Structures are given as C-alpha cells and as structure tokens.
Amino acid sequence: MKASATIHNHFDIAKIDDRLYSAFIEHMGRAIYGGIYEPSHPKANKDGFRTDVLELVRALKIPLIRYPGGNFVSAYKWEDGIGPKDKRPTRLDLAWRSKETNQVGINEFASWSEQAGIEMMLAVNLGTRGIEEARNFVEYCNHPKGSYWSDLRRKHGAELPYNVNMWCLGNEMDGPWQIGHMEAKEYGRLADETSKAIKAFSKNIETVVCGSSNDQMKTYPEWERVVLEECYENVEYISLHKYFGNSSHDSLNYFSKIDETGRYIQTVAGIIDFVKAKKRAKNEVFICFDEWNVWYHNREQDHQNIQTWDWPEAPALLEEDYNLEDALFVGGLLNEFIRRSDRVKIACIAQLVNVISPIRTINGGPAWAATIYYPYQFASLYGRGTALNVAQSGPTYDTEIAHDVNYLDIAAVVSSDKSELTIFAINRCLDQEMDINLSLLGFENVKLIEHKIIGGNSNDARKFNTCDNPHHVIPRDGKGLGVEAGSIGGKLLPFSYNLIRLSI
C-alpha cells in the first residue's frame, strides 16, 4: 500500500488555539472522589489531592478544564460546596443516581487546578436555576472584595479572586434526559440574558452556549440555528458533544466516524455563518467541542447499574478499559480537530480521571495511563502552533458512515517559534504496511528529531493497560523513516499511530 502527501510551509489552515487540548471533569463516579481527591491515600498531599494523579495530569500540559458538569450541573447548587466541610450538605444527584458529599467544591477545585497548572472553565446551572444564581457564582469567583459574595469567598480562605474568564451556559439543554430541559428558543433567550449579566463583571469573560448533545439528535441542526438567533451577539462559542464506540468490532467503520465528525463541525460552522449573515453581526462565534471521547465498552452495563443501585457515594462508573484501537481513534480525532482548527478553538476530552478517561486509579492504590493518554499527550505537547493543509493521495475505503475514507490519517503543525514541524500520521490499515512519501515544500534544513510509534499490529487491537501491567500499549521509538531532499520516505507499520518531529 502506497500513499503520498504534500505539506507546504505557507499553506496555513489557522493558528491553533492551545485550548484545543483541554479537558473536562464532572462530579460523577470516581472522577473527583477517588480520582483527583482521596485524603486517605498514601500519596495524598495536605489538601487531599493525589500527587500521583497530579503528576500524570501535569505531564499532559492541559490548558483549560471544564467543571463541574456535565449532567451533574443541571441540578447543582454551587453554594453547597463552600464553607466549612463539616457543615456542607450531602445531596442526591439525580443525573447519576448517587450521593454528593460536597467535600470538593469550587474553592477546592480551584486549588487543585492551580496545582495542576490548568485554568478553569466553569459551568452554571441553567436547568433548575437561572440568572441570579449564575451572577452570584461569578461574583464569588471573580470579584476582588467589598461585596457580599466576594467577601464570603475571602472568609472561606480564598483572598484573591479566581478570575475565571470562560463560562458555560448550562449543559446539553437540548436533551430530554437533562433536568430542566428546554426548547431551543426558550433556552436561547435564557442563555442570552445570562451571558449579558455575567459579562457585566468583566470585558474578559467569554461564554459558551449549548449546541446539540450530538449530531444524531432529532432537533439537530435546527437547535443551533434557533439558539444562535437568540444569543449570537452575546456569546463567543457554541458547544458540540459527541461520543464514539465500536460495538460491532469493525475497525474501519469505527475510524470513519472521524470523517462523520468533520461533517458535524462543518455543518455547525455553516449555521454560525448563516446566523451571522442574517443578523448582520460583526462578532465571530467559534466551536467549543467540550465533550468528546470513546464510550462504549461498559456503557450498556453501567446504564443498567444506575437504574438499580441505591444512591452510593462515588461508585465505579464508566470506567472504560481503552485498547490500542481506541488510542488510534483518539489520535485520529485530534487530527480532525487540528484540520478544523479554523472553526474549533476549544475541545475537552471527557473526562480526565477514571470516568471515560485517559487516567485511571485504584482507591488506595496506584494510578496509571490508559492507552488514549499517549496520543492526547503528543497532540498537547507538539500540536501547538499553526495547522497546515496536507494534500494527500492514496488508497481509500467505503463504509456505511462515510465514503472515500483515507487509510492514511494525517495532520501537520508548525510550532509557534517556527523551529519544528510535527506530523501526526496513522496507518488505519489492519494488515498492510504503508509506503509513504511526504513532500515538504518551503522548509529548509529539515532533520528528523524523533519518530514515536504506538501499535503496529492489529492483533494487538484489543490490548489495554491495567493496574498490574500499565505498559501493554505505550509509545516506542519508530524505525525506517528517512529525510532526504525535502521529503520523508519510509514505511508506517499497519494499525499504527506515528508522531514524527522535524527540526526546520
């Protein structure tokens, strides 16, 4: 199998927003309790946060994290999570049918975020609450002092404001499962008024309005049009969510869902342009893909468990064992975000720890990286700068989801200081090596820095990392690629993800 591609130094797509490599964490399962926070753990610091988890998180260089939900936020009272811990109420969380002790609230999470080196993107409850509660939440977080809510924060030990500039206006309000579900026009108007109210605190605040929960919703894409016509001038982003699975164990069909996601992004971008033109608006609205990941291994069983269990605290929930195939998929989806970085400015892997996540833990035991951790880490570390167009030619295949799907999935990024070119390349073919020839135009003094590979054998497709063996699927040094006369030549192993870093 042969494939070729041309990458030109002057053919830009867009400057990539660093927040393309953000994350999401919700009060759900063991994401918070037993995930980032476990005071009784041998590696817990004085604040109760697991330092082994913090180490794995810091290595990802995550710029932004969305919190506290998710479905959880649509019935959440943020005031329950402030003040003395022994006076905080335990609530029943209807979204995940479990108990919330509120031992971690905004102040604790702000402390964890600071320790992890991540900025917060907070969500307000527009399901059971509204403008007043959102306004108070922003005042508590952002106002320096001299008002009721800011002085209360200071009383709670946080003297300096958090200056949170990103705020999500509810969560998945198009979904009938959502507590406080609304029709598009109703929600769009509430989002508009809420956004205006919280932006009165600072000109630096940006807001994210809820788009469709996924592209299979009956209301999609009409939801986006109606909502944006209500609030376009007062928001900066519209959210997209999408989860992926391969229950049929058809790898090529699975990978074609990345192309389907590209169409999803393109459609919503078209609606944004339509509404902007219709309203004669001058501002730009971009896409915040603030929930995405693979989710199918335990999804059906977990759904049954939720219906029967008796309100447990921090139960094991959605703890997916991600395999090699999932790692290649996540790498390909990140490539699609890079290729669409002119419209997608923020994207959040959902979630960060234990719950459909790249990081796993055992209560009282170790933490380890799942297979999907590594392509996410590579993209975050080396996918910052300017995305370049890649013109490719090679073999394709057809599925029920998409036609002319490339066996070679490729994206290219020039670093911000123009000193490196990074290529993310995936050979989706299960059983054949791929001879590649990548022409590099407009670059000088090209030298190979490193080639890392994940996978390389479809017989390993179902392998995953475990507590006892966390190194089943990890990156290793690649072989067989050479740089000569302005091109890269060599072979990509079958069923492999490849990081190719070049000095320029």
Short mmCIF file of C-alpha atoms in Angstrom, two decimals:
data_model
loop_
_atom_site.label_atom_id
_atom_site.label_comp_id
_atom_site.label_asym_id
_atom_site.label_seq_id
_atom_site.Cartn_x
_atom_site.Cartn_y
_atom_site.Cartn_z
CA MET A 1 0.00 0.00 0.00
CA LYS A 2 1.35 3.40 -1.00
CA ALA A 3 0.35 6.93 -0.02
CA SER A 4 1.80 10.35 -0.66
CA ALA A 5 1.21 13.83 0.70
CA THR A 6 2.45 17.37 0.23
CA ILE A 7 2.93 19.82 3.09
CA HIS A 8 3.75 23.44 2.23
CA ASN A 9 5.09 25.84 4.82
CA HIS A 10 2.89 28.70 3.59
CA PHE A 11 -0.41 26.86 3.22
CA ASP A 12 -1.96 27.55 6.62
CA ILE A 13 -5.30 26.43 7.97
CA ALA A 14 -5.22 28.51 11.16
CA LYS A 15 -3.28 29.29 14.28
CA ILE A 16 -4.23 26.59 16.72
CA ASP A 17 -5.73 27.74 19.99
CA ASP A 18 -3.86 25.96 22.80
CA ARG A 19 -7.24 25.23 24.38
CA LEU A 20 -7.85 22.64 21.66
CA TYR A 21 -6.20 20.23 24.11
CA SER A 22 -8.39 20.91 27.12
CA ALA A 23 -10.21 18.50 29.43
CA PHE A 24 -13.47 18.03 31.32
CA ILE A 25 -14.19 16.62 34.77
CA GLU A 26 -17.55 16.13 36.43
CA HIS A 27 -18.88 15.16 39.84
CA MET A 28 -19.57 11.67 38.56
CA GLY A 29 -18.41 8.21 39.54
CA ARG A 30 -14.81 8.29 40.81
CA ALA A 31 -13.68 11.27 38.76
CA ILE A 32 -13.43 13.57 41.78
CA TYR A 33 -13.60 11.29 44.83
CA GLY A 34 -11.03 8.54 44.41
CA GLY A 35 -9.77 10.27 41.28
CA ILE A 36 -8.21 13.65 41.91
CA TYR A 37 -9.19 13.75 45.61
CA GLU A 38 -8.54 10.99 48.13
CA PRO A 39 -7.35 12.35 51.51
CA SER A 40 -6.68 8.86 52.92
CA HIS A 41 -4.39 7.86 50.05
CA PRO A 42 -0.68 7.36 50.88
CA LYS A 43 0.23 9.83 48.13
CA ALA A 44 -2.32 12.49 49.08
CA ASN A 45 -0.95 15.95 49.80
CA LYS A 46 -2.10 18.23 52.62
CA ASP A 47 -5.15 19.25 50.56
CA GLY A 48 -6.25 15.66 49.97
CA PHE A 49 -5.23 15.59 46.31
CA ARG A 50 -3.47 12.54 44.91
CA THR A 51 0.02 13.56 43.87
CA ASP A 52 0.41 10.55 41.56
CA VAL A 53 -2.63 11.76 39.63
CA LEU A 54 -1.33 15.32 39.63
CA GLU A 55 1.94 14.09 38.13
CA LEU A 56 0.12 12.36 35.25
CA VAL A 57 -2.08 15.41 34.71
CA ARG A 58 0.80 17.88 34.66
CA ALA A 59 2.57 15.81 32.02
CA LEU A 60 -0.36 16.46 29.66
CA LYS A 61 0.10 20.28 29.79
CA ILE A 62 -3.69 20.80 29.80
CA PRO A 63 -4.54 24.49 29.27
CA LEU A 64 -8.19 24.54 30.40
CA ILE A 65 -10.61 22.29 32.30
CA ARG A 66 -14.41 22.33 32.26
CA TYR A 67 -16.11 21.79 35.65
CA PRO A 68 -18.38 20.72 37.48
CA GLY A 69 -20.55 19.18 34.73
CA GLY A 70 -21.94 17.75 32.58
CA ASN A 71 -25.39 16.48 33.50
CA PHE A 72 -24.48 16.96 37.15
CA VAL A 73 -24.53 20.75 36.83
CA SER A 74 -28.20 20.97 35.83
CA ALA A 75 -29.37 20.42 39.42
CA TYR A 76 -26.26 21.61 41.24
CA LYS A 77 -26.21 24.27 43.95
CA TRP A 78 -22.70 25.65 43.90
CA GLU A 79 -23.27 27.13 47.37
CA ASP A 80 -23.36 23.58 48.80
CA GLY A 81 -19.62 23.26 48.11
CA ILE A 82 -18.35 26.30 50.01
CA GLY A 83 -17.67 27.00 53.68
CA PRO A 84 -16.66 24.55 56.44
CA LYS A 85 -16.63 20.98 55.12
CA ASP A 86 -18.36 19.56 58.19
CA LYS A 87 -21.33 21.83 57.55
CA ARG A 88 -21.77 21.01 53.86
CA PRO A 89 -24.91 19.07 52.96
CA THR A 90 -24.98 15.67 51.30
CA ARG A 91 -27.28 15.80 48.27
CA LEU A 92 -28.79 13.20 45.97
CA ASP A 93 -27.50 13.63 42.44
CA LEU A 94 -30.37 12.74 40.12
CA ALA A 95 -28.20 12.69 37.00
CA TRP A 96 -26.11 9.69 38.14
CA ARG A 97 -28.29 8.42 40.99
CA SER A 98 -25.59 8.79 43.61
CA LYS A 99 -24.77 10.81 46.73
CA GLU A 100 -22.75 14.01 46.51
CA THR A 101 -20.95 14.88 49.75
CA ASN A 102 -19.77 18.29 48.50
CA GLN A 103 -16.35 17.79 50.10
CA VAL A 104 -14.92 19.18 46.89
CA GLY A 105 -16.43 22.47 45.79
CA ILE A 106 -15.27 25.49 43.86
CA ASN A 107 -12.52 26.50 46.29
CA GLU A 108 -11.02 23.01 46.47
CA PHE A 109 -11.23 22.58 42.72
CA ALA A 110 -9.62 25.97 42.16
CA SER A 111 -6.76 24.89 44.41
CA TRP A 112 -6.36 21.61 42.50
CA SER A 113 -6.42 23.43 39.16
CA GLU A 114 -3.70 25.78 40.32
CA GLN A 115 -1.56 22.85 41.47
CA ALA A 116 -2.15 21.13 38.11
CA GLY A 117 -1.32 24.29 36.17
CA ILE A 118 -4.74 24.47 34.48
CA GLU A 119 -7.20 27.33 34.05
CA MET A 120 -10.85 26.70 34.91
CA MET A 121 -13.87 26.88 32.61
CA LEU A 122 -16.90 26.80 34.88
CA ALA A 123 -20.46 25.77 34.04
CA VAL A 124 -23.52 27.42 35.56
CA ASN A 125 -26.78 25.63 36.29
CA LEU A 126 -29.46 26.74 33.83
CA GLY A 127 -31.54 23.62 34.39
CA THR A 128 -33.09 24.23 37.83
CA ARG A 129 -31.63 27.70 38.39
CA GLY A 130 -31.02 30.84 36.39
CA ILE A 131 -29.53 34.31 36.01
CA GLU A 132 -29.40 35.24 39.70
CA GLU A 133 -27.51 32.12 40.79
CA ALA A 134 -25.13 32.43 37.84
CA ARG A 135 -24.46 36.08 38.64
CA ASN A 136 -23.73 35.25 42.29
CA PHE A 137 -21.38 32.42 41.27
CA VAL A 138 -19.35 34.77 39.07
CA GLU A 139 -19.22 37.40 41.81
CA TYR A 140 -18.00 34.80 44.30
CA CYS A 141 -15.25 33.65 41.93
CA ASN A 142 -14.16 36.87 40.26
CA HIS A 143 -14.86 39.98 42.30
CA PRO A 144 -11.85 41.11 44.38
CA LYS A 145 -13.57 42.25 47.59
CA GLY A 146 -16.12 44.61 49.08
CA SER A 147 -19.31 42.75 48.12
CA TYR A 148 -21.32 40.01 49.83
CA TRP A 149 -20.18 37.08 47.69
CA SER A 150 -16.56 38.20 47.24
CA ASP A 151 -16.14 38.80 50.96
CA LEU A 152 -17.66 35.38 51.65
CA ARG A 153 -15.03 33.81 49.40
CA ARG A 154 -12.33 35.65 51.33
CA LYS A 155 -13.86 34.41 54.57
CA HIS A 156 -13.58 30.89 53.16
CA GLY A 157 -9.82 31.32 52.75
CA ALA A 158 -9.54 32.43 49.11
CA GLU A 159 -8.37 36.02 49.43
CA LEU A 160 -7.60 36.55 45.75
CA PRO A 161 -10.25 36.19 43.04
CA TYR A 162 -10.01 33.29 40.59
CA ASN A 163 -10.65 35.49 37.54
CA VAL A 164 -12.44 32.75 35.64
CA ASN A 165 -12.95 34.03 32.11
CA MET A 166 -14.69 31.04 30.50
CA TRP A 167 -18.29 30.21 31.49
CA CYS A 168 -20.57 27.51 30.06
CA LEU A 169 -24.26 28.42 29.96
CA GLY A 170 -25.72 25.14 31.18
CA ASN A 171 -25.22 21.69 29.70
CA GLU A 172 -26.94 19.73 26.91
CA MET A 173 -30.16 21.68 27.28
CA ASP A 174 -31.47 20.06 24.07
CA GLY A 175 -31.51 16.63 25.75
CA PRO A 176 -34.84 15.29 27.12
CA TRP A 177 -32.77 13.49 29.80
CA GLN A 178 -31.47 16.82 31.11
CA ILE A 179 -33.00 18.16 34.31
CA GLY A 180 -34.59 21.42 33.23
CA HIS A 181 -34.63 20.53 29.51
CA MET A 182 -35.89 23.42 27.36
CA GLU A 183 -36.97 24.12 23.83
CA ALA A 184 -34.40 25.90 21.69
CA LYS A 185 -35.97 29.38 21.69
CA GLU A 186 -36.62 29.27 25.43
CA TYR A 187 -33.07 28.22 26.19
CA GLY A 188 -31.53 30.65 23.70
CA ARG A 189 -33.24 33.58 25.35
CA LEU A 190 -32.19 32.48 28.87
CA ALA A 191 -28.61 31.95 27.69
CA ASP A 192 -28.59 35.40 26.10
CA GLU A 193 -29.74 37.15 29.27
CA THR A 194 -27.43 35.12 31.49
CA SER A 195 -24.45 35.86 29.27
CA LYS A 196 -25.17 39.58 29.33
CA ALA A 197 -25.50 39.55 33.12
CA ILE A 198 -22.23 37.77 33.87
CA LYS A 199 -20.30 39.76 31.27
CA ALA A 200 -21.16 42.88 33.25
CA PHE A 201 -18.40 41.79 35.65
CA SER A 202 -15.61 41.95 33.09
CA LYS A 203 -14.95 42.53 29.41
CA ASN A 204 -12.65 39.50 29.54
CA ILE A 205 -15.43 36.99 30.19
CA GLU A 206 -16.33 34.64 27.32
CA THR A 207 -19.38 32.38 27.26
CA VAL A 208 -20.26 29.06 25.66
CA VAL A 209 -23.85 28.41 24.62
CA CYS A 210 -25.16 24.83 24.38
CA GLY A 211 -25.32 23.32 20.92
CA SER A 212 -26.60 19.83 20.21
CA SER A 213 -25.71 16.97 22.53
CA ASN A 214 -24.74 15.03 19.42
CA ASP A 215 -25.39 15.02 15.69
CA GLN A 216 -27.99 12.25 15.97
CA MET A 217 -30.47 14.38 17.93
CA LYS A 218 -33.81 14.87 16.17
CA THR A 219 -33.53 18.60 16.82
CA TYR A 220 -30.09 18.85 15.18
CA PRO A 221 -29.15 21.11 13.39
CA GLU A 222 -32.25 23.29 13.82
CA TRP A 223 -31.38 23.65 17.52
CA GLU A 224 -28.17 25.51 16.68
CA ARG A 225 -29.92 27.91 14.34
CA VAL A 226 -32.72 28.81 16.76
CA VAL A 227 -30.44 29.17 19.78
CA LEU A 228 -27.90 31.32 17.96
CA GLU A 229 -30.59 33.59 16.55
CA GLU A 230 -31.48 34.39 20.17
CA CYS A 231 -27.97 34.98 21.54
CA TYR A 232 -25.41 35.28 18.72
CA GLU A 233 -24.15 38.78 19.58
CA ASN A 234 -23.57 37.93 23.25
CA VAL A 235 -21.65 34.63 23.11
CA GLU A 236 -18.25 33.58 21.78
CA TYR A 237 -18.69 29.82 21.39
CA ILE A 238 -21.28 27.16 20.75
CA SER A 239 -20.65 23.71 22.21
CA LEU A 240 -20.66 20.37 20.41
CA HIS A 241 -20.66 16.95 22.10
CA LYS A 242 -20.05 13.53 20.60
CA TYR A 243 -19.08 10.11 21.94
CA PHE A 244 -17.88 7.17 19.90
CA GLY A 245 -17.93 3.40 20.00
CA ASN A 246 -17.19 0.24 18.08
CA SER A 247 -19.64 -2.34 19.38
CA SER A 248 -19.54 -4.15 16.03
CA HIS A 249 -15.74 -4.50 16.24
CA ASP A 250 -15.39 -3.17 12.70
CA SER A 251 -12.24 -1.06 12.90
CA LEU A 252 -12.53 0.64 9.52
CA ASN A 253 -16.15 1.63 10.13
CA TYR A 254 -15.10 2.91 13.56
CA PHE A 255 -12.37 5.12 12.12
CA SER A 256 -14.76 6.55 9.52
CA LYS A 257 -16.69 8.18 12.38
CA ILE A 258 -13.88 10.74 12.40
CA ASP A 259 -14.97 11.82 8.92
CA GLU A 260 -18.54 11.98 10.18
CA THR A 261 -17.35 14.31 12.95
CA GLY A 262 -15.76 16.54 10.34
CA ARG A 263 -19.16 16.89 8.66
CA TYR A 264 -20.72 17.69 12.05
CA ILE A 265 -18.22 20.52 12.56
CA GLN A 266 -18.68 21.77 9.00
CA THR A 267 -22.47 21.84 9.35
CA VAL A 268 -22.42 23.80 12.61
CA ALA A 269 -19.85 26.19 11.13
CA GLY A 270 -22.25 26.79 8.24
CA ILE A 271 -25.08 27.57 10.65
CA ILE A 272 -22.85 30.03 12.50
CA ASP A 273 -22.10 31.78 9.21
CA PHE A 274 -25.78 31.81 8.26
CA VAL A 275 -26.89 33.37 11.54
CA LYS A 276 -24.08 35.90 11.43
CA ALA A 277 -25.15 36.97 7.95
CA LYS A 278 -28.84 37.03 8.84
CA LYS A 279 -28.24 39.23 11.89
CA ARG A 280 -25.62 41.40 10.14
CA ALA A 281 -23.46 40.70 13.17
CA LYS A 282 -19.83 41.79 13.37
CA ASN A 283 -18.59 39.36 16.03
CA GLU A 284 -17.32 35.83 15.40
CA VAL A 285 -18.64 32.70 17.10
CA PHE A 286 -16.45 29.62 17.20
CA ILE A 287 -16.94 25.98 18.20
CA CYS A 288 -16.16 24.61 21.64
CA PHE A 289 -16.17 20.80 21.31
CA ASP A 290 -16.32 20.48 25.08
CA GLU A 291 -17.24 16.80 25.39
CA TRP A 292 -15.66 14.09 23.26
CA ASN A 293 -14.25 10.63 23.81
CA VAL A 294 -14.69 6.92 23.19
CA TRP A 295 -17.53 5.49 25.30
CA TYR A 296 -19.00 2.08 24.65
CA HIS A 297 -17.14 -0.72 26.44
CA ASN A 298 -19.23 -0.59 29.63
CA ARG A 299 -21.95 1.84 28.60
CA GLU A 300 -24.91 -0.55 28.50
CA GLN A 301 -23.97 -2.32 31.72
CA ASP A 302 -23.40 0.97 33.55
CA HIS A 303 -26.79 2.25 32.40
CA GLN A 304 -28.43 -0.83 33.94
CA ASN A 305 -26.46 -0.44 37.16
CA ILE A 306 -27.51 3.18 37.59
CA GLN A 307 -31.17 2.16 37.47
CA THR A 308 -30.80 -0.39 40.27
CA TRP A 309 -28.22 0.86 42.75
CA ASP A 310 -29.21 2.59 45.99
CA TRP A 311 -27.60 6.03 45.87
CA PRO A 312 -23.94 5.07 46.51
CA GLU A 313 -21.12 7.54 47.13
CA ALA A 314 -18.60 7.83 44.29
CA PRO A 315 -19.42 4.48 42.66
CA ALA A 316 -17.29 2.97 39.92
CA LEU A 317 -18.98 4.27 36.78
CA LEU A 318 -17.99 4.50 33.10
CA GLU A 319 -14.51 3.17 33.83
CA GLU A 320 -13.60 2.19 30.29
CA ASP A 321 -10.66 -0.10 29.55
CA TYR A 322 -9.33 1.60 26.44
CA ASN A 323 -7.46 -0.56 23.96
CA LEU A 324 -4.98 0.08 21.14
CA GLU A 325 -7.78 0.62 18.62
CA ASP A 326 -9.23 3.35 20.84
CA ALA A 327 -5.82 5.02 21.05
CA LEU A 328 -5.62 5.18 17.25
CA PHE A 329 -9.16 6.56 17.13
CA VAL A 330 -8.41 9.29 19.68
CA GLY A 331 -5.26 10.21 17.74
CA GLY A 332 -7.32 10.49 14.56
CA LEU A 333 -9.99 12.62 16.21
CA LEU A 334 -7.33 15.01 17.49
CA ASN A 335 -6.02 15.18 13.91
CA GLU A 336 -9.51 16.18 12.78
CA PHE A 337 -9.63 18.97 15.36
CA ILE A 338 -6.27 20.21 14.07
CA ARG A 339 -7.58 20.13 10.49
CA ARG A 340 -10.68 22.06 11.63
CA SER A 341 -8.82 24.48 13.90
CA ASP A 342 -10.10 27.46 11.93
CA ARG A 343 -13.55 26.76 13.47
CA VAL A 344 -12.85 24.57 16.54
CA LYS A 345 -10.95 26.65 19.09
CA ILE A 346 -11.61 24.66 22.27
CA ALA A 347 -12.02 20.91 22.74
CA CYS A 348 -12.28 18.99 26.02
CA ILE A 349 -11.61 15.30 26.36
CA ALA A 350 -14.31 13.81 28.57
CA GLN A 351 -13.34 13.06 31.19
CA LEU A 352 -9.92 13.34 32.82
CA VAL A 353 -9.74 10.70 35.57
CA ASN A 354 -11.48 7.30 35.93
CA VAL A 355 -14.70 8.24 34.12
CA ILE A 356 -14.18 7.61 30.36
CA SER A 357 -10.69 8.93 30.87
CA PRO A 358 -7.00 8.77 29.94
CA ILE A 359 -6.01 8.36 33.62
CA ARG A 360 -7.13 5.51 35.88
CA THR A 361 -6.73 4.90 39.60
CA ILE A 362 -7.35 2.33 42.31
CA ASN A 363 -8.66 3.63 45.64
CA GLY A 364 -5.70 3.41 47.98
CA GLY A 365 -3.59 2.04 45.13
CA PRO A 366 -1.73 3.17 42.02
CA ALA A 367 -2.61 5.45 39.13
CA TRP A 368 -1.73 4.68 35.52
CA ALA A 369 -2.11 5.98 31.99
CA ALA A 370 -4.68 4.38 29.67
CA THR A 371 -3.81 3.82 26.01
CA ILE A 372 -5.54 7.03 24.91
CA TYR A 373 -3.33 9.07 27.23
CA TYR A 374 -0.41 8.97 24.81
CA PRO A 375 -1.88 10.39 21.56
CA TYR A 376 -3.60 13.04 23.68
CA GLN A 377 -0.27 13.90 25.31
CA PHE A 378 1.59 14.02 21.98
CA ALA A 379 -1.02 16.34 20.46
CA SER A 380 -0.98 18.62 23.50
CA LEU A 381 2.80 18.84 23.64
CA TYR A 382 3.58 19.08 19.93
CA GLY A 383 0.33 20.17 18.27
CA ARG A 384 0.59 23.83 19.21
CA GLY A 385 1.34 26.44 16.61
CA THR A 386 -0.11 26.70 13.11
CA ALA A 387 -2.05 23.92 11.40
CA LEU A 388 -1.01 23.29 7.80
CA ASN A 389 -3.03 21.93 4.91
CA VAL A 390 -1.96 18.45 3.88
CA ALA A 391 -2.77 17.46 0.31
CA GLN A 392 -2.73 13.68 0.19
CA SER A 393 -3.20 10.93 -2.34
CA GLY A 394 -3.58 7.27 -1.56
CA PRO A 395 -5.90 4.32 -1.06
CA THR A 396 -9.38 4.82 0.40
CA TYR A 397 -12.28 2.68 1.56
CA ASP A 398 -16.07 2.99 1.94
CA THR A 399 -18.28 2.31 4.96
CA GLU A 400 -21.90 2.82 5.90
CA ILE A 401 -20.92 6.10 7.56
CA ALA A 402 -18.58 7.67 5.01
CA HIS A 403 -17.13 7.11 1.56
CA ASP A 404 -13.58 7.62 0.29
CA VAL A 405 -12.11 7.40 3.77
CA ASN A 406 -8.31 7.64 3.67
CA TYR A 407 -6.28 4.79 5.08
CA LEU A 408 -3.70 7.46 5.93
CA ASP A 409 -4.93 9.88 8.60
CA ILE A 410 -2.51 12.81 8.74
CA ALA A 411 -2.19 16.29 10.25
CA ALA A 412 0.73 18.73 10.35
CA VAL A 413 1.63 21.58 12.70
CA VAL A 414 4.43 24.16 12.63
CA SER A 415 5.47 25.21 16.12
CA SER A 416 4.84 28.74 17.32
CA ASP A 417 8.53 29.62 17.12
CA LYS A 418 8.77 28.14 13.58
CA SER A 419 11.57 25.79 14.63
CA GLU A 420 9.72 22.46 14.36
CA LEU A 421 7.30 20.68 12.07
CA THR A 422 5.28 17.90 13.68
CA ILE A 423 3.36 15.31 11.68
CA PHE A 424 0.75 13.05 13.24
CA ALA A 425 0.20 10.06 10.94
CA ILE A 426 -1.99 6.98 11.37
CA ASN A 427 -1.98 3.91 9.17
CA ARG A 428 -5.55 2.67 9.57
CA CYS A 429 -4.95 -0.47 7.52
CA LEU A 430 -5.18 -3.54 9.71
CA ASP A 431 -2.69 -5.78 7.96
CA GLN A 432 -0.53 -3.86 5.49
CA GLU A 433 2.47 -1.60 5.84
CA MET A 434 2.14 1.75 4.13
CA ASP A 435 4.90 3.13 1.94
CA ILE A 436 4.74 6.88 2.36
CA ASN A 437 6.33 9.80 0.59
CA LEU A 438 5.75 13.18 2.23
CA SER A 439 6.94 16.16 0.18
CA LEU A 440 7.96 19.11 2.35
CA LEU A 441 7.85 22.40 0.44
CA GLY A 442 9.03 25.77 1.75
CA PHE A 443 11.10 24.22 4.53
CA GLU A 444 14.88 24.34 4.89
CA ASN A 445 17.41 22.21 6.76
CA VAL A 446 14.86 19.56 7.65
CA LYS A 447 16.14 16.99 10.14
CA LEU A 448 14.37 14.20 11.99
CA ILE A 449 14.19 14.84 15.75
CA GLU A 450 12.23 11.74 16.70
CA HIS A 451 9.74 9.18 15.49
CA LYS A 452 7.44 7.60 18.08
CA ILE A 453 5.01 4.83 17.31
CA ILE A 454 2.01 3.33 19.11
CA GLY A 455 0.75 -0.03 17.92
CA GLY A 456 1.91 -1.63 14.70
CA ASN A 457 -0.03 -4.89 14.77
CA SER A 458 -3.81 -5.29 14.51
CA ASN A 459 -3.51 -8.49 16.57
CA ASP A 460 -2.93 -6.12 19.49
CA ALA A 461 -6.10 -4.10 18.78
CA ARG A 462 -7.85 -5.28 21.96
CA LYS A 463 -4.86 -4.88 24.28
CA PHE A 464 -5.26 -2.36 27.08
CA ASN A 465 -3.26 -1.08 30.04
CA THR A 466 -4.09 -2.30 33.53
CA CYS A 467 -3.10 -1.60 37.11
CA ASP A 468 -0.91 -4.72 37.12
CA ASN A 469 0.52 -4.11 33.65
CA PRO A 470 0.33 -0.42 32.72
CA HIS A 471 2.71 -0.86 29.77
CA HIS A 472 0.79 -3.10 27.38
CA VAL A 473 0.31 -0.19 24.97
CA ILE A 474 2.85 2.62 25.21
CA PRO A 475 4.89 4.65 22.71
CA ARG A 476 8.21 3.31 21.47
CA ASP A 477 10.87 4.50 19.06
CA GLY A 478 9.96 4.04 15.41
CA LYS A 479 12.24 2.86 12.63
CA GLY A 480 12.51 3.11 8.88
CA LEU A 481 11.71 6.77 8.19
CA GLY A 482 14.27 8.93 6.44
CA VAL A 483 14.54 12.59 5.43
CA GLU A 484 16.17 13.33 2.10
CA ALA A 485 15.94 16.11 -0.50
CA GLY A 486 12.90 17.80 1.05
CA SER A 487 10.84 14.70 1.63
CA ILE A 488 10.15 11.98 4.17
CA GLY A 489 10.11 8.42 2.96
CA GLY A 490 9.67 5.04 4.56
CA LYS A 491 7.06 2.71 5.94
CA LEU A 492 4.30 3.07 8.51
CA LEU A 493 3.51 -0.18 10.27
CA PRO A 494 -0.07 -1.48 9.95
CA PHE A 495 -2.53 -0.28 12.55
CA SER A 496 -0.13 2.32 13.96
CA TYR A 497 -0.10 5.86 15.28
CA ASN A 498 3.07 7.83 14.44
CA LEU A 499 4.50 11.02 15.89
CA ILE A 500 7.11 12.49 13.53
CA ARG A 501 9.01 15.55 14.80
CA LEU A 502 11.29 17.51 12.49
CA SER A 503 13.57 20.49 13.04
CA ILE A 504 13.23 23.13 10.33
#
